[in-house]
Tab-separated table of C-alpha atoms and ligand atoms in Angstrom:
chain	number	residue	atom	x	y	z
A	1	MET	CA	-8.974	-3.378	44.027
A	2	ASP	CA	-5.359	-3.511	44.822
A	3	PRO	CA	-3.421	-0.424	43.603
A	4	ILE	CA	-1.237	-1.304	40.487
A	5	PRO	CA	2.450	-1.220	41.473
A	6	ALA	CA	4.190	1.784	39.631
A	7	ALA	CA	6.917	-0.699	38.515
A	8	VAL	CA	4.404	-2.807	36.636
A	9	VAL	CA	2.989	0.278	34.829
A	10	ALA	CA	6.568	1.370	33.921
A	11	ARG	CA	7.522	-2.111	32.816
A	12	ILE	CA	4.547	-2.459	30.538
A	13	ASP	CA	5.214	0.855	29.043
A	14	GLU	CA	8.867	-0.113	28.405
A	15	LEU	CA	7.942	-3.325	26.925
A	16	ARG	CA	5.522	-1.706	24.616
A	17	SER	CA	7.961	0.772	23.381
A	18	ARG	CA	10.578	-1.929	22.843
A	19	ILE	CA	8.304	-4.171	21.001
A	20	ASP	CA	7.124	-1.379	18.713
A	21	HIS	CA	10.580	-0.348	18.013
A	22	HIS	CA	11.519	-3.912	17.172
A	23	ASN	CA	8.520	-4.330	14.908
A	24	TYR	CA	9.515	-1.302	13.109
A	25	LEU	CA	13.227	-2.520	12.683
A	26	TYR	CA	12.066	-5.941	11.512
A	27	PHE	CA	8.834	-5.290	9.274
A	28	VAL	CA	9.340	-1.747	8.057
A	29	LEU	CA	13.252	-1.440	7.740
A	30	ASP	CA	13.755	-5.151	7.151
A	31	ASN	CA	16.577	-4.833	9.632
A	32	PRO	CA	15.996	-6.878	12.848
A	33	GLY	CA	17.441	-5.539	16.024
A	34	ILE	CA	17.132	-8.663	18.181
A	35	SER	CA	16.597	-12.409	17.600
A	36	ASP	CA	13.165	-13.947	17.150
A	37	SER	CA	13.522	-15.657	20.363
A	38	GLU	CA	14.389	-12.325	22.311
A	39	TYR	CA	11.386	-10.702	20.628
A	40	ASP	CA	9.141	-13.601	21.670
A	41	ARG	CA	10.334	-13.292	25.237
A	42	LEU	CA	9.339	-9.584	25.337
A	43	MET	CA	5.965	-10.325	23.898
A	44	ALA	CA	5.409	-13.166	26.445
A	45	GLU	CA	6.378	-11.055	29.227
A	46	LEU	CA	3.957	-8.248	28.006
A	47	ARG	CA	1.089	-10.760	27.659
A	48	THR	CA	1.677	-12.161	31.093
A	49	LEU	CA	1.655	-8.649	32.670
A	50	GLU	CA	-1.374	-7.684	30.698
A	51	GLY	CA	-3.116	-11.040	31.854
A	52	ASP	CA	-2.286	-10.024	35.494
A	53	TYR	CA	-3.455	-6.499	35.043
A	54	PRO	CA	-6.132	-6.589	32.261
A	55	GLN	CA	-7.149	-2.968	33.303
A	56	LEU	CA	-3.865	-1.834	31.759
A	57	VAL	CA	-4.602	-3.239	28.353
A	58	THR	CA	-5.075	-0.490	25.713
A	59	PRO	CA	-5.984	-0.762	22.016
A	60	THR	CA	-2.529	0.541	20.975
A	61	SER	CA	-0.670	-2.264	22.828
A	62	PRO	CA	1.159	-4.541	20.365
A	63	THR	CA	-0.547	-7.494	21.807
A	64	GLN	CA	-3.924	-6.030	20.545
A	65	ARG	CA	-3.256	-6.021	16.735
A	66	VAL	CA	-5.875	-8.901	16.390
A	67	GLY	CA	-8.080	-7.669	19.199
A	68	ALA	CA	-11.397	-7.118	17.483
A	69	ALA	CA	-14.196	-9.719	17.166
A	70	PRO	CA	-15.454	-10.683	13.669
A	71	LEU	CA	-17.909	-8.208	12.028
A	72	LEU	CA	-21.166	-9.018	10.373
A	73	ALA	CA	-20.504	-6.653	7.451
A	74	LEU	CA	-18.183	-3.997	6.321
A	75	GLU	CA	-19.408	-0.399	7.000
A	76	GLN	CA	-19.221	2.259	4.349
A	77	VAL	CA	-16.734	5.144	4.730
A	78	ALA	CA	-16.921	8.519	2.947
A	79	HIS	CA	-13.504	9.794	1.841
A	80	ALA	CA	-13.096	13.467	2.938
A	81	VAL	CA	-10.657	13.891	0.207
A	82	PRO	CA	-11.344	11.816	-2.753
A	83	MET	CA	-8.917	8.967	-3.461
A	84	LEU	CA	-7.980	9.690	-7.165
A	85	SER	CA	-6.740	7.288	-9.797
A	86	LEU	CA	-3.921	7.694	-12.230
A	87	ASP	CA	-3.760	8.360	-15.958
A	88	ASN	CA	-1.643	5.733	-17.768
A	89	ALA	CA	1.309	6.009	-20.343
A	90	PHE	CA	2.327	2.889	-22.151
A	91	THR	CA	5.176	4.250	-24.512
A	92	GLU	CA	8.045	6.617	-24.265
A	93	HIS	CA	6.101	9.035	-26.551
A	94	GLU	CA	3.201	9.000	-24.193
A	95	LEU	CA	5.480	9.770	-21.288
A	96	CYS	CA	7.010	12.655	-23.119
A	97	GLU	CA	3.562	13.963	-23.974
A	98	PHE	CA	2.644	13.885	-20.267
A	99	ASP	CA	5.739	15.913	-19.401
A	100	ARG	CA	5.147	18.381	-22.342
A	101	ARG	CA	1.474	18.964	-21.088
A	102	VAL	CA	2.802	19.526	-17.531
A	103	ARG	CA	5.315	22.248	-18.706
A	104	GLU	CA	2.757	23.773	-21.193
A	105	ARG	CA	0.250	24.183	-18.308
A	106	LEU	CA	2.781	25.627	-16.032
A	107	GLY	CA	4.135	27.920	-18.778
A	108	THR	CA	7.631	26.883	-18.370
A	109	THR	CA	10.421	25.372	-20.566
A	110	GLN	CA	12.406	24.399	-17.546
A	111	GLU	CA	12.848	20.775	-16.505
A	112	ILE	CA	10.441	19.461	-13.985
A	113	GLU	CA	11.533	17.383	-10.957
A	114	TYR	CA	9.484	14.196	-10.688
A	115	ALA	CA	9.133	11.888	-7.685
A	116	ALA	CA	9.503	8.403	-9.109
A	117	GLU	CA	8.327	5.155	-7.476
A	118	PRO	CA	7.284	1.714	-8.375
A	119	LYS	CA	3.515	1.220	-9.065
A	120	LEU	CA	2.759	-1.470	-6.530
A	121	ASP	CA	0.250	-4.069	-7.602
A	122	GLY	CA	-2.061	-4.140	-4.671
A	123	LEU	CA	-4.966	-2.208	-3.202
A	124	ALA	CA	-5.112	1.440	-2.248
A	125	VAL	CA	-5.989	2.083	1.398
A	126	SER	CA	-6.596	5.109	3.636
A	127	LEU	CA	-5.280	5.270	7.209
A	128	LEU	CA	-6.584	7.947	9.547
A	129	TYR	CA	-4.551	8.863	12.471
A	130	GLU	CA	-5.874	11.103	15.174
A	131	GLY	CA	-3.523	12.115	17.881
A	132	GLY	CA	-0.980	9.852	16.368
A	133	VAL	CA	-3.073	6.846	16.782
A	134	LEU	CA	-4.708	4.762	14.042
A	135	THR	CA	-8.375	5.315	14.248
A	136	ARG	CA	-9.738	4.096	10.897
A	137	GLY	CA	-8.601	2.138	7.854
A	138	ALA	CA	-10.501	2.100	4.611
A	139	THR	CA	-10.477	0.800	1.137
A	140	ARG	CA	-10.523	3.118	-1.873
A	141	GLY	CA	-13.804	1.851	-3.165
A	142	ASP	CA	-14.980	4.015	-5.935
A	143	GLY	CA	-12.776	7.007	-4.754
A	144	HIS	CA	-15.489	8.792	-2.779
A	145	THR	CA	-16.798	5.829	-0.626
A	146	GLY	CA	-14.842	2.921	0.629
A	147	GLU	CA	-15.302	0.299	3.181
A	148	ASP	CA	-14.111	0.268	6.753
A	149	ILE	CA	-11.324	-2.319	7.221
A	150	THR	CA	-9.798	-0.854	10.500
A	151	HIS	CA	-10.007	-4.360	12.080
A	152	ASN	CA	-7.772	-5.807	9.220
A	153	VAL	CA	-5.265	-3.176	8.625
A	154	ARG	CA	-4.468	-3.176	12.467
A	155	THR	CA	-3.148	-6.762	11.868
A	156	ILE	CA	-0.659	-5.582	9.224
A	157	ALA	CA	2.817	-5.137	10.966
A	158	THR	CA	3.952	-2.383	8.614
A	159	VAL	CA	0.759	-0.299	9.630
A	160	PRO	CA	1.808	1.648	12.645
A	161	ILE	CA	-0.870	1.653	15.364
A	162	ARG	CA	0.790	4.664	16.858
A	163	LEU	CA	2.996	7.099	14.915
A	164	ARG	CA	6.745	7.151	15.889
A	165	GLY	CA	8.753	10.245	16.492
A	166	GLU	CA	7.200	13.757	16.532
A	167	GLY	CA	5.967	16.564	14.373
A	168	TRP	CA	3.002	14.608	12.784
A	169	PRO	CA	-0.282	16.570	12.393
A	170	ALA	CA	-3.009	15.892	14.991
A	171	VAL	CA	-5.217	14.593	12.006
A	172	LEU	CA	-3.340	12.889	9.368
A	173	GLU	CA	-4.667	10.562	6.733
A	174	VAL	CA	-1.978	8.379	5.181
A	175	ARG	CA	-2.608	6.615	1.905
A	176	GLY	CA	-0.767	3.646	0.396
A	177	GLU	CA	-0.901	0.273	-1.190
A	178	VAL	CA	-1.472	-2.999	0.636
A	179	TYR	CA	0.227	-5.844	-1.181
A	180	MET	CA	1.456	-9.406	-0.703
A	181	PRO	CA	5.081	-10.056	-1.439
A	182	ARG	CA	5.662	-13.135	-3.711
A	183	ALA	CA	7.305	-15.356	-0.952
A	184	GLY	CA	4.364	-14.946	1.324
A	185	PHE	CA	1.867	-15.529	-1.482
A	186	ASP	CA	3.634	-18.780	-2.459
A	187	ALA	CA	3.747	-19.971	1.071
A	188	LEU	CA	0.088	-19.069	1.611
A	189	ASN	CA	-0.829	-20.987	-1.480
A	190	HIS	CA	1.373	-23.935	-0.509
A	191	ARG	CA	-0.481	-24.164	2.907
A	192	ALA	CA	-3.870	-23.928	1.184
A	193	ARG	CA	-2.905	-26.735	-1.284
A	194	LEU	CA	-1.839	-28.955	1.577
A	195	GLN	CA	-5.124	-28.247	3.331
A	196	GLY	CA	-7.175	-28.906	0.207
A	197	GLU	CA	-8.349	-25.171	0.254
A	198	LYS	CA	-8.878	-22.857	-2.592
A	199	VAL	CA	-5.571	-21.268	-3.857
A	200	PHE	CA	-5.330	-17.701	-4.885
A	201	VAL	CA	-4.797	-16.836	-8.470
A	202	ASN	CA	-2.249	-13.965	-7.848
A	203	PRO	CA	-0.838	-11.839	-4.913
A	204	ARG	CA	-3.237	-9.012	-5.750
A	205	ASN	CA	-6.304	-11.086	-5.402
A	206	ALA	CA	-4.928	-12.658	-2.256
A	207	ALA	CA	-4.331	-9.238	-0.719
A	208	ALA	CA	-7.878	-8.018	-1.768
A	209	GLY	CA	-9.486	-11.083	-0.357
A	210	SER	CA	-7.517	-10.664	2.874
A	211	LEU	CA	-8.479	-7.003	3.457
A	212	ARG	CA	-12.129	-7.740	3.006
A	213	GLN	CA	-12.295	-10.441	5.676
A	214	LEU	CA	-14.875	-9.980	8.414
A	215	ASP	CA	-12.562	-11.687	10.924
A	216	PRO	CA	-9.348	-9.959	11.626
A	217	GLY	CA	-7.925	-13.369	12.768
A	218	VAL	CA	-7.922	-14.383	9.136
A	219	ALA	CA	-6.310	-11.237	7.876
A	220	ALA	CA	-3.698	-11.644	10.570
A	221	THR	CA	-2.385	-14.842	9.050
A	222	ARG	CA	-1.914	-13.261	5.650
A	223	PRO	CA	1.474	-11.856	4.766
A	224	LEU	CA	0.369	-8.341	3.930
A	225	VAL	CA	2.511	-5.262	3.658
A	226	MET	CA	1.677	-1.583	3.425
A	227	ALA	CA	3.828	1.041	1.674
A	228	CYS	CA	2.636	4.713	1.673
A	229	HIS	CA	2.260	6.760	-1.457
A	230	GLY	CA	0.575	9.917	-0.262
A	231	VAL	CA	-1.518	11.835	2.203
A	232	GLY	CA	-5.239	12.737	2.184
A	233	ARG	CA	-6.935	14.778	4.872
A	234	VAL	CA	-4.562	16.813	7.099
A	235	GLU	CA	-5.450	18.827	10.137
A	236	GLU	CA	-6.135	22.445	9.033
A	237	GLY	CA	-3.081	24.672	9.666
A	238	ALA	CA	-0.656	21.703	9.993
A	239	SER	CA	2.476	22.377	8.088
A	240	LEU	CA	3.726	19.459	6.033
A	241	PRO	CA	6.801	19.915	3.638
A	242	THR	CA	6.157	21.478	0.219
A	243	ARG	CA	7.579	18.503	-1.754
A	244	TYR	CA	6.218	15.155	-2.175
A	245	SER	CA	9.671	13.412	-1.579
A	246	ALA	CA	10.025	15.308	1.725
A	247	ILE	CA	6.584	14.196	2.848
A	248	MET	CA	7.594	10.634	2.104
A	249	GLN	CA	10.680	11.139	4.154
A	250	ASP	CA	8.476	12.370	7.116
A	251	LEU	CA	6.110	9.397	6.694
A	252	ALA	CA	9.107	7.085	6.805
A	253	ALA	CA	10.293	8.756	10.065
A	254	TRP	CA	6.768	8.368	11.483
A	255	GLY	CA	6.963	4.640	11.040
A	256	PHE	CA	5.739	3.849	7.588
A	257	ARG	CA	7.310	1.932	4.893
A	258	ALA	CA	8.148	4.160	1.908
A	259	SER	CA	9.522	2.467	-1.084
A	260	ALA	CA	13.176	1.931	-1.042
A	261	GLU	CA	13.153	2.378	-4.777
A	262	ARG	CA	11.818	6.004	-4.621
A	263	ARG	CA	13.931	8.679	-6.382
A	264	VAL	CA	13.608	12.179	-7.554
A	265	VAL	CA	14.392	12.303	-11.309
A	266	VAL	CA	14.600	15.373	-13.713
A	267	GLY	CA	12.631	15.682	-16.808
A	268	ALA	CA	11.112	13.125	-19.308
A	269	ALA	CA	14.743	11.717	-19.910
A	270	GLY	CA	15.131	11.164	-16.116
A	271	CYS	CA	11.721	9.391	-15.998
A	272	PHE	CA	12.501	7.240	-18.871
A	273	ALA	CA	15.782	6.182	-17.358
A	274	TYR	CA	14.110	5.342	-14.068
A	275	TYR	CA	11.567	3.231	-16.022
A	276	GLN	CA	14.173	1.328	-17.756
A	277	ALA	CA	16.147	0.696	-14.570
A	278	MET	CA	12.923	-0.578	-12.900
A	279	CYS	CA	12.157	-2.933	-15.829
A	280	ASP	CA	15.575	-4.506	-15.123
A	281	ARG	CA	15.002	-4.556	-11.321
A	282	ARG	CA	11.373	-5.819	-11.572
A	283	THR	CA	11.974	-9.508	-11.047
A	284	ALA	CA	14.457	-9.033	-8.178
A	285	LEU	CA	11.957	-6.924	-6.086
A	286	GLY	CA	10.244	-9.736	-4.403
A	287	TYR	CA	6.844	-8.269	-4.989
A	288	ASP	CA	4.646	-7.470	-8.070
A	289	ILE	CA	4.662	-3.995	-9.686
A	290	ASP	CA	2.920	-3.304	-12.829
A	291	GLY	CA	4.720	-0.065	-13.735
A	292	VAL	CA	6.243	3.160	-12.294
A	293	VAL	CA	4.615	6.226	-11.107
A	294	PHE	CA	5.891	9.857	-11.694
A	295	LYS	CA	4.455	12.854	-9.629
A	296	VAL	CA	5.481	16.274	-9.903
A	297	ASP	CA	7.458	16.760	-6.665
A	298	ASP	CA	6.691	20.415	-5.991
A	299	LEU	CA	3.298	20.496	-4.189
A	300	GLY	CA	2.843	24.091	-5.268
A	301	LEU	CA	3.115	23.028	-8.917
A	302	GLN	CA	0.814	20.279	-8.227
A	303	GLN	CA	-1.829	22.508	-6.955
A	304	ARG	CA	-1.541	24.722	-10.048
A	305	LEU	CA	-1.880	21.681	-12.189
A	306	GLY	CA	-5.077	20.426	-10.517
A	307	PHE	CA	-6.940	17.273	-11.680
A	308	VAL	CA	-9.495	16.241	-14.204
A	309	SER	CA	-12.440	14.047	-13.296
A	310	ARG	CA	-10.751	11.114	-11.530
A	311	ALA	CA	-6.965	11.684	-12.187
A	312	PRO	CA	-4.479	14.325	-11.194
A	313	ARG	CA	-2.676	16.287	-14.031
A	314	TRP	CA	0.536	16.087	-12.009
A	315	ALA	CA	0.996	12.399	-12.129
A	316	VAL	CA	1.262	9.441	-14.511
A	317	ALA	CA	1.496	5.645	-14.247
A	318	TYR	CA	4.005	4.321	-16.848
A	319	LYS	CA	2.744	0.856	-17.175
A	320	PHE	CA	4.808	-2.248	-18.141
A	321	ARG	CA	3.417	-4.035	-21.092
A	322	ALA	CA	0.971	-6.658	-19.987
A	323	GLU	CA	2.319	-10.102	-19.692
A	324	GLU	CA	1.957	-12.112	-22.944
A	325	GLU	CA	1.605	-15.787	-23.511
A	326	GLN	CA	1.020	-17.903	-26.653
A	327	THR	CA	-1.685	-20.460	-26.892
A	328	LEU	CA	-3.676	-22.389	-29.529
A	329	VAL	CA	-6.955	-21.622	-31.180
A	330	GLU	CA	-8.612	-24.970	-30.590
A	331	GLN	CA	-11.885	-24.260	-32.332
A	332	ILE	CA	-13.891	-21.431	-33.952
A	333	GLU	CA	-17.562	-21.377	-33.226
A	334	VAL	CA	-19.841	-19.076	-35.312
A	335	ARG	CA	-22.765	-17.853	-33.290
A	336	VAL	CA	-26.040	-16.687	-34.957
A	337	GLY	CA	-27.575	-13.541	-33.292
A	338	ARG	CA	-31.316	-12.709	-33.054
A	339	THR	CA	-30.967	-10.521	-36.226
A	340	GLY	CA	-29.088	-13.186	-38.084
A	341	ALA	CA	-25.617	-11.544	-37.574
A	342	LEU	CA	-22.844	-14.160	-37.405
A	343	THR	CA	-20.169	-13.716	-34.693
A	344	PRO	CA	-17.112	-16.062	-34.755
A	345	VAL	CA	-15.875	-17.014	-31.273
A	346	ALA	CA	-12.414	-18.462	-30.839
A	347	ARG	CA	-11.944	-21.181	-28.252
A	348	LEU	CA	-8.423	-21.094	-26.852
A	349	ARG	CA	-6.500	-23.668	-25.024
A	350	PRO	CA	-6.302	-22.259	-21.447
A	351	VAL	CA	-3.034	-20.616	-20.467
A	352	PHE	CA	-1.988	-18.794	-17.320
A	353	VAL	CA	-1.364	-15.038	-17.894
A	354	GLY	CA	-0.381	-13.395	-14.450
A	355	GLY	CA	-3.689	-14.523	-13.013
B	1	IVH	S1	-0.693	7.634	-6.130
B	1	IVH	C1	-3.477	10.612	-7.142
B	1	IVH	N1	1.469	6.009	-6.167
B	1	IVH	O1	-2.491	2.819	-8.553
B	1	IVH	C2	-2.541	9.644	-6.865
B	1	IVH	N2	-0.624	5.097	-6.620
B	1	IVH	O2	-3.942	3.585	-10.820
B	1	IVH	C3	-3.111	8.314	-6.689
B	1	IVH	N3	-0.755	2.666	-6.850
B	1	IVH	O3	-5.387	3.772	-6.738
B	1	IVH	C4	-2.323	7.324	-6.168
B	1	IVH	N4	1.457	2.304	-6.494
B	1	IVH	O4	-3.957	1.823	-5.798
B	1	IVH	C5	0.200	6.092	-6.335
B	1	IVH	N5	3.278	4.674	-6.022
B	1	IVH	C6	2.020	4.738	-6.107
B	1	IVH	C7	1.187	3.579	-6.554
B	1	IVH	C8	-0.161	3.776	-6.673
B	1	IVH	C9	0.249	1.722	-6.846
B	1	IVH	C10	-2.085	2.393	-7.210
B	1	IVH	C11	-3.080	3.012	-6.285
B	1	IVH	C12	-3.956	3.818	-7.109
B	1	IVH	C13	-3.848	3.217	-8.541
B	1	IVH	C14	-4.078	4.097	-9.611
């Protein structure tokens, strides 16, 4: 076999770095650095070189996002650190009660700093990075066992295949939400309608259906986005910041999308003001959120608070009121049970309520 010219190796390296960088600017920061045609030229050059020198193709190359062959089934994955759920609050009173319990448990009357962010209406995923390279993606499942969806998360442009920058732990599990922005969802359904295919009922269902595809080629055509909202397993002895907000900043520097709406707020009053501001911004966001999440920012305090069964004591989801619609009771049937009990059943005129 002819030796590979050093200039080719160097050029491939350079093209990969440049493409990764422009992917990051375009997809993660929403701030393109070059025109689409320049980007396409870089990709075409890389594809040609990799075609000429297939021995230089690596799984982390930007050409290999949709590399894998379709699977027969999704494998099960055990989560080393359980993926917890969140307790809900629906009223200002319940939010204040959450804050009161936090301070009572910590034995303090001082105001608590909370990291505040939107509650994205998507699906929680776990992304494992070893040596800075994405090695596994999994669904949350029941919190202890999920499904291996590595082949699909690799196709999501906001999921880094290789971490950027430096300082990341050798083993780092990043957690976040995969969701489908509304514009992408509308375009997907428009295409499906034109082709006489089944339309998705809402962006969340579309995201869920996309992630569980066996063929990464299908997921690759779905306009999915991943935004991080935590970390799971981390290499022993690694030093991450001691505040959630600072960890989010690190994750952003390593190439992840962290919500642009994230803030640190003080006390229940700060949380409520954030909630009200997000109620007003909700429709302008371009993606569905079903509430806001508040997390005690100081990880030392988080540890002291711990968790109960499936939810941490240091976080709460303040949910928006569910969408409401009016409809008509068209008929009332009375059903007779085995014991003779009568159960009235209302037949409603069908109406669309957020899917
Ligand atoms: S934190 C222990 N942050 O909500 C903390 N979750 O109801 C667990 N979610 O399973 C998650 N946006 O799928 C967190 N900013 C956010 C979130 C968020 C959406 C989802 C996530 C989680 C569910 C819990």
